[in-house]
Amino acid sequence: GLLLRVAEQLIAEGVEVEFEGYARFDDSWLAPGLLQRLSAAGLRKLYLGLELAPSRQRSVLNKADHADPVALLEAMAGNGILAHLFCMCGYPGTGWEEAAETAEFTLRHKALIDTVDVFPFGFATHTNVDGIAAKPAPGLDWALERAYEPAAEGVLTMEEVSALAAEIELALWRQY
């Protein structure tokens, strides 16, 4: 694909550059030789949206990324590419159990992870998410995120989501 061609071109022309990128947990990263060539071309770190650790609840995200996170993290580490994981707490339909599973996942695999970012779910303007309803926001026409309230049983409030993210982040800071 395109990434491999770019890597090969950088290598062929002897361009010495270091770069980072944002990626999804897609199987294409595990194509034979891809990570090795990208590393040789200068790729030093990938930022990956884990959001939630592999679990039965991960499907609520509708991300359509199917790579085995551990296999990709191992392949990256084996090629000298650092990993940053974005982890989200409180997506509607998830809660304390999924956040704890995600934290435990990062701790189990911390040798493969350079940095972790924990953040609470935010309800982006102009999106629809099952299980929540936007609160009226007069005068906030340009806001990037909206306040919301649970619209289904078991969905956390914004305050509960913030508390959950803060607790998980603190727990990870203590371990890392």
Tab-separated table of C-alpha atoms in Angstrom:
chain	number	residue	atom	x	y	z
A	1	GLY	CA	0.000	0.000	0.000
A	2	LEU	CA	0.802	3.655	0.105
A	3	LEU	CA	2.641	3.574	3.452
A	4	LEU	CA	5.004	0.886	2.243
A	5	ARG	CA	5.702	2.831	-0.973
A	6	VAL	CA	6.444	5.987	1.033
A	7	ALA	CA	8.747	4.049	3.357
A	8	GLU	CA	10.571	2.458	0.420
A	9	GLN	CA	10.991	5.860	-1.238
A	10	LEU	CA	12.403	7.421	1.944
A	11	ILE	CA	14.830	4.524	2.322
A	12	ALA	CA	15.833	4.533	-1.362
A	13	GLU	CA	16.538	8.272	-1.343
A	14	GLY	CA	18.429	8.091	1.948
A	15	VAL	CA	16.128	10.613	3.610
A	16	GLU	CA	16.870	10.656	7.323
A	17	VAL	CA	13.695	11.603	9.105
A	18	GLU	CA	11.875	10.579	12.257
A	19	PHE	CA	8.097	10.685	12.342
A	20	GLU	CA	5.056	9.619	14.347
A	21	GLY	CA	1.531	8.811	13.226
A	22	TYR	CA	-2.005	8.096	14.291
A	23	ALA	CA	-3.426	4.682	13.487
A	24	ARG	CA	-6.291	2.290	14.031
A	25	PHE	CA	-5.998	-1.281	15.218
A	26	ASP	CA	-6.226	-2.666	11.681
A	27	ASP	CA	-4.821	-5.955	10.428
A	28	SER	CA	-3.032	-4.124	7.600
A	29	TRP	CA	-0.316	-3.057	10.075
A	30	LEU	CA	0.603	-6.721	10.461
A	31	ALA	CA	1.393	-7.215	6.756
A	32	PRO	CA	4.780	-8.955	6.464
A	33	GLY	CA	7.610	-6.448	6.505
A	34	LEU	CA	5.470	-3.303	6.774
A	35	LEU	CA	6.418	-2.248	10.305
A	36	GLN	CA	10.062	-3.182	9.701
A	37	ARG	CA	10.242	-0.968	6.593
A	38	LEU	CA	8.370	1.888	8.282
A	39	SER	CA	10.773	1.724	11.214
A	40	ALA	CA	13.734	1.753	8.833
A	41	ALA	CA	12.193	4.805	7.136
A	42	GLY	CA	11.919	6.657	10.468
A	43	LEU	CA	8.599	5.741	12.108
A	44	ARG	CA	9.204	6.016	15.844
A	45	LYS	CA	5.737	6.026	17.442
A	46	LEU	CA	2.100	5.262	16.646
A	47	TYR	CA	-0.836	6.746	18.538
A	48	LEU	CA	-3.641	4.195	18.672
A	49	GLY	CA	-7.277	4.542	19.717
A	50	LEU	CA	-7.749	1.527	21.941
A	51	GLU	CA	-10.673	3.247	23.704
A	52	LEU	CA	-11.749	0.003	25.418
A	53	ALA	CA	-9.773	-3.180	25.883
A	54	PRO	CA	-10.963	-6.153	23.881
A	55	SER	CA	-14.255	-7.218	25.442
A	56	ARG	CA	-17.817	-8.027	24.570
A	57	GLN	CA	-18.687	-4.334	25.048
A	58	ARG	CA	-16.120	-2.969	22.577
A	59	SER	CA	-18.630	-3.452	19.765
A	60	VAL	CA	-20.702	-0.492	21.050
A	61	LEU	CA	-17.995	1.810	19.638
A	62	ASN	CA	-18.751	0.799	16.019
A	63	LYS	CA	-15.064	1.298	15.161
A	64	ALA	CA	-14.774	-1.678	12.798
A	65	ASP	CA	-11.146	-2.231	13.776
A	66	HIS	CA	-10.386	-5.883	14.192
A	67	ALA	CA	-6.654	-6.351	14.724
A	68	ASP	CA	-5.525	-8.142	17.837
A	69	PRO	CA	-4.163	-5.266	19.943
A	70	VAL	CA	-1.531	-7.435	21.613
A	71	ALA	CA	-0.248	-8.810	18.297
A	72	LEU	CA	0.068	-5.296	16.900
A	73	LEU	CA	1.741	-3.943	20.048
A	74	GLU	CA	4.209	-6.850	19.998
A	75	ALA	CA	4.952	-6.308	16.308
A	76	MET	CA	5.506	-2.603	16.895
A	77	ALA	CA	7.821	-3.231	19.847
A	78	GLY	CA	9.720	-5.842	17.841
A	79	ASN	CA	10.406	-3.181	15.222
A	80	GLY	CA	11.361	-0.415	17.640
A	81	ILE	CA	8.115	1.528	17.238
A	82	LEU	CA	6.662	2.991	20.432
A	83	ALA	CA	2.934	2.828	21.201
A	84	HIS	CA	0.625	5.414	22.733
A	85	LEU	CA	-2.875	4.257	23.660
A	86	PHE	CA	-5.923	6.484	23.913
A	87	CYS	CA	-8.360	4.960	26.420
A	88	MET	CA	-11.916	6.225	26.885
A	89	CYS	CA	-14.087	5.798	29.956
A	90	GLY	CA	-17.859	5.950	30.104
A	91	TYR	CA	-18.995	5.512	26.521
A	92	PRO	CA	-22.771	4.907	26.757
A	93	GLY	CA	-23.326	1.214	27.300
A	94	THR	CA	-20.046	0.836	29.190
A	95	GLY	CA	-19.056	1.633	32.738
A	96	TRP	CA	-16.793	0.777	35.630
A	97	GLU	CA	-16.234	-2.846	34.589
A	98	GLU	CA	-15.042	-1.962	31.081
A	99	ALA	CA	-12.862	0.880	32.374
A	100	ALA	CA	-11.238	-1.469	34.877
A	101	GLU	CA	-10.705	-4.105	32.154
A	102	THR	CA	-9.057	-1.462	29.968
A	103	ALA	CA	-6.783	-0.314	32.800
A	104	GLU	CA	-5.862	-3.916	33.576
A	105	PHE	CA	-5.122	-4.521	29.880
A	106	THR	CA	-2.677	-1.609	29.813
A	107	LEU	CA	-0.999	-2.784	33.011
A	108	ARG	CA	-0.673	-6.369	31.750
A	109	HIS	CA	0.969	-5.098	28.578
A	110	LYS	CA	2.848	-2.076	29.917
A	111	ALA	CA	6.151	-3.394	28.567
A	112	LEU	CA	4.664	-2.864	25.081
A	113	ILE	CA	3.155	0.577	25.770
A	114	ASP	CA	5.133	3.802	25.954
A	115	THR	CA	2.353	6.195	27.006
A	116	VAL	CA	-1.361	6.077	27.839
A	117	ASP	CA	-4.011	8.772	27.737
A	118	VAL	CA	-7.249	8.295	29.687
A	119	PHE	CA	-10.177	10.558	28.915
A	120	PRO	CA	-13.903	10.649	29.649
A	121	PHE	CA	-16.466	10.141	26.913
A	122	GLY	CA	-17.489	13.426	25.315
A	123	PHE	CA	-20.677	13.841	23.320
A	124	ALA	CA	-19.535	15.538	20.113
A	125	THR	CA	-21.841	18.090	18.543
A	126	HIS	CA	-23.743	16.820	15.482
A	127	THR	CA	-23.414	13.168	16.472
A	128	ASN	CA	-25.958	10.655	17.662
A	129	VAL	CA	-25.099	8.132	20.331
A	130	ASP	CA	-27.543	5.545	21.606
A	131	GLY	CA	-28.327	5.752	25.312
A	132	ILE	CA	-27.931	9.498	25.800
A	133	ALA	CA	-29.858	12.661	25.030
A	134	ALA	CA	-28.396	16.123	24.508
A	135	LYS	CA	-29.268	18.742	27.088
A	136	PRO	CA	-30.490	22.053	25.681
A	137	ALA	CA	-27.588	24.453	25.175
A	138	PRO	CA	-28.829	27.907	24.253
A	139	GLY	CA	-26.027	30.203	23.201
A	140	LEU	CA	-23.548	27.390	22.601
A	141	ASP	CA	-24.044	27.027	18.865
A	142	TRP	CA	-20.315	26.648	18.231
A	143	ALA	CA	-19.556	24.205	21.051
A	144	LEU	CA	-17.620	21.100	19.992
A	145	GLU	CA	-19.217	18.955	22.687
A	146	ARG	CA	-22.668	18.892	24.231
A	147	ALA	CA	-23.858	18.209	27.733
A	148	TYR	CA	-25.966	15.071	27.891
A	149	GLU	CA	-28.093	12.993	30.209
A	150	PRO	CA	-28.679	9.249	30.270
A	151	ALA	CA	-31.585	8.108	28.115
A	152	ALA	CA	-31.272	4.401	28.869
A	153	GLU	CA	-30.919	2.282	31.959
A	154	GLY	CA	-27.351	1.699	33.094
A	155	VAL	CA	-25.873	4.684	31.231
A	156	LEU	CA	-23.612	6.839	33.387
A	157	THR	CA	-24.173	10.546	33.927
A	158	MET	CA	-21.558	13.052	32.793
A	159	GLU	CA	-20.455	13.470	36.407
A	160	GLU	CA	-20.091	9.708	36.878
A	161	VAL	CA	-18.090	9.475	33.633
A	162	SER	CA	-15.739	12.256	34.780
A	163	ALA	CA	-15.241	10.583	38.161
A	164	LEU	CA	-14.610	7.223	36.488
A	165	ALA	CA	-11.988	8.638	34.108
A	166	ALA	CA	-10.251	10.462	36.967
A	167	GLU	CA	-10.146	7.303	39.093
A	168	ILE	CA	-8.803	5.139	36.252
A	169	GLU	CA	-6.210	7.747	35.316
A	170	LEU	CA	-5.037	8.010	38.921
A	171	ALA	CA	-4.817	4.229	39.217
A	172	LEU	CA	-2.693	4.048	36.069
A	173	TRP	CA	-0.453	6.909	37.192
A	174	ARG	CA	0.208	5.056	40.429
A	175	GLN	CA	1.252	1.926	38.524
A	176	TYR	CA	3.256	3.584	35.782
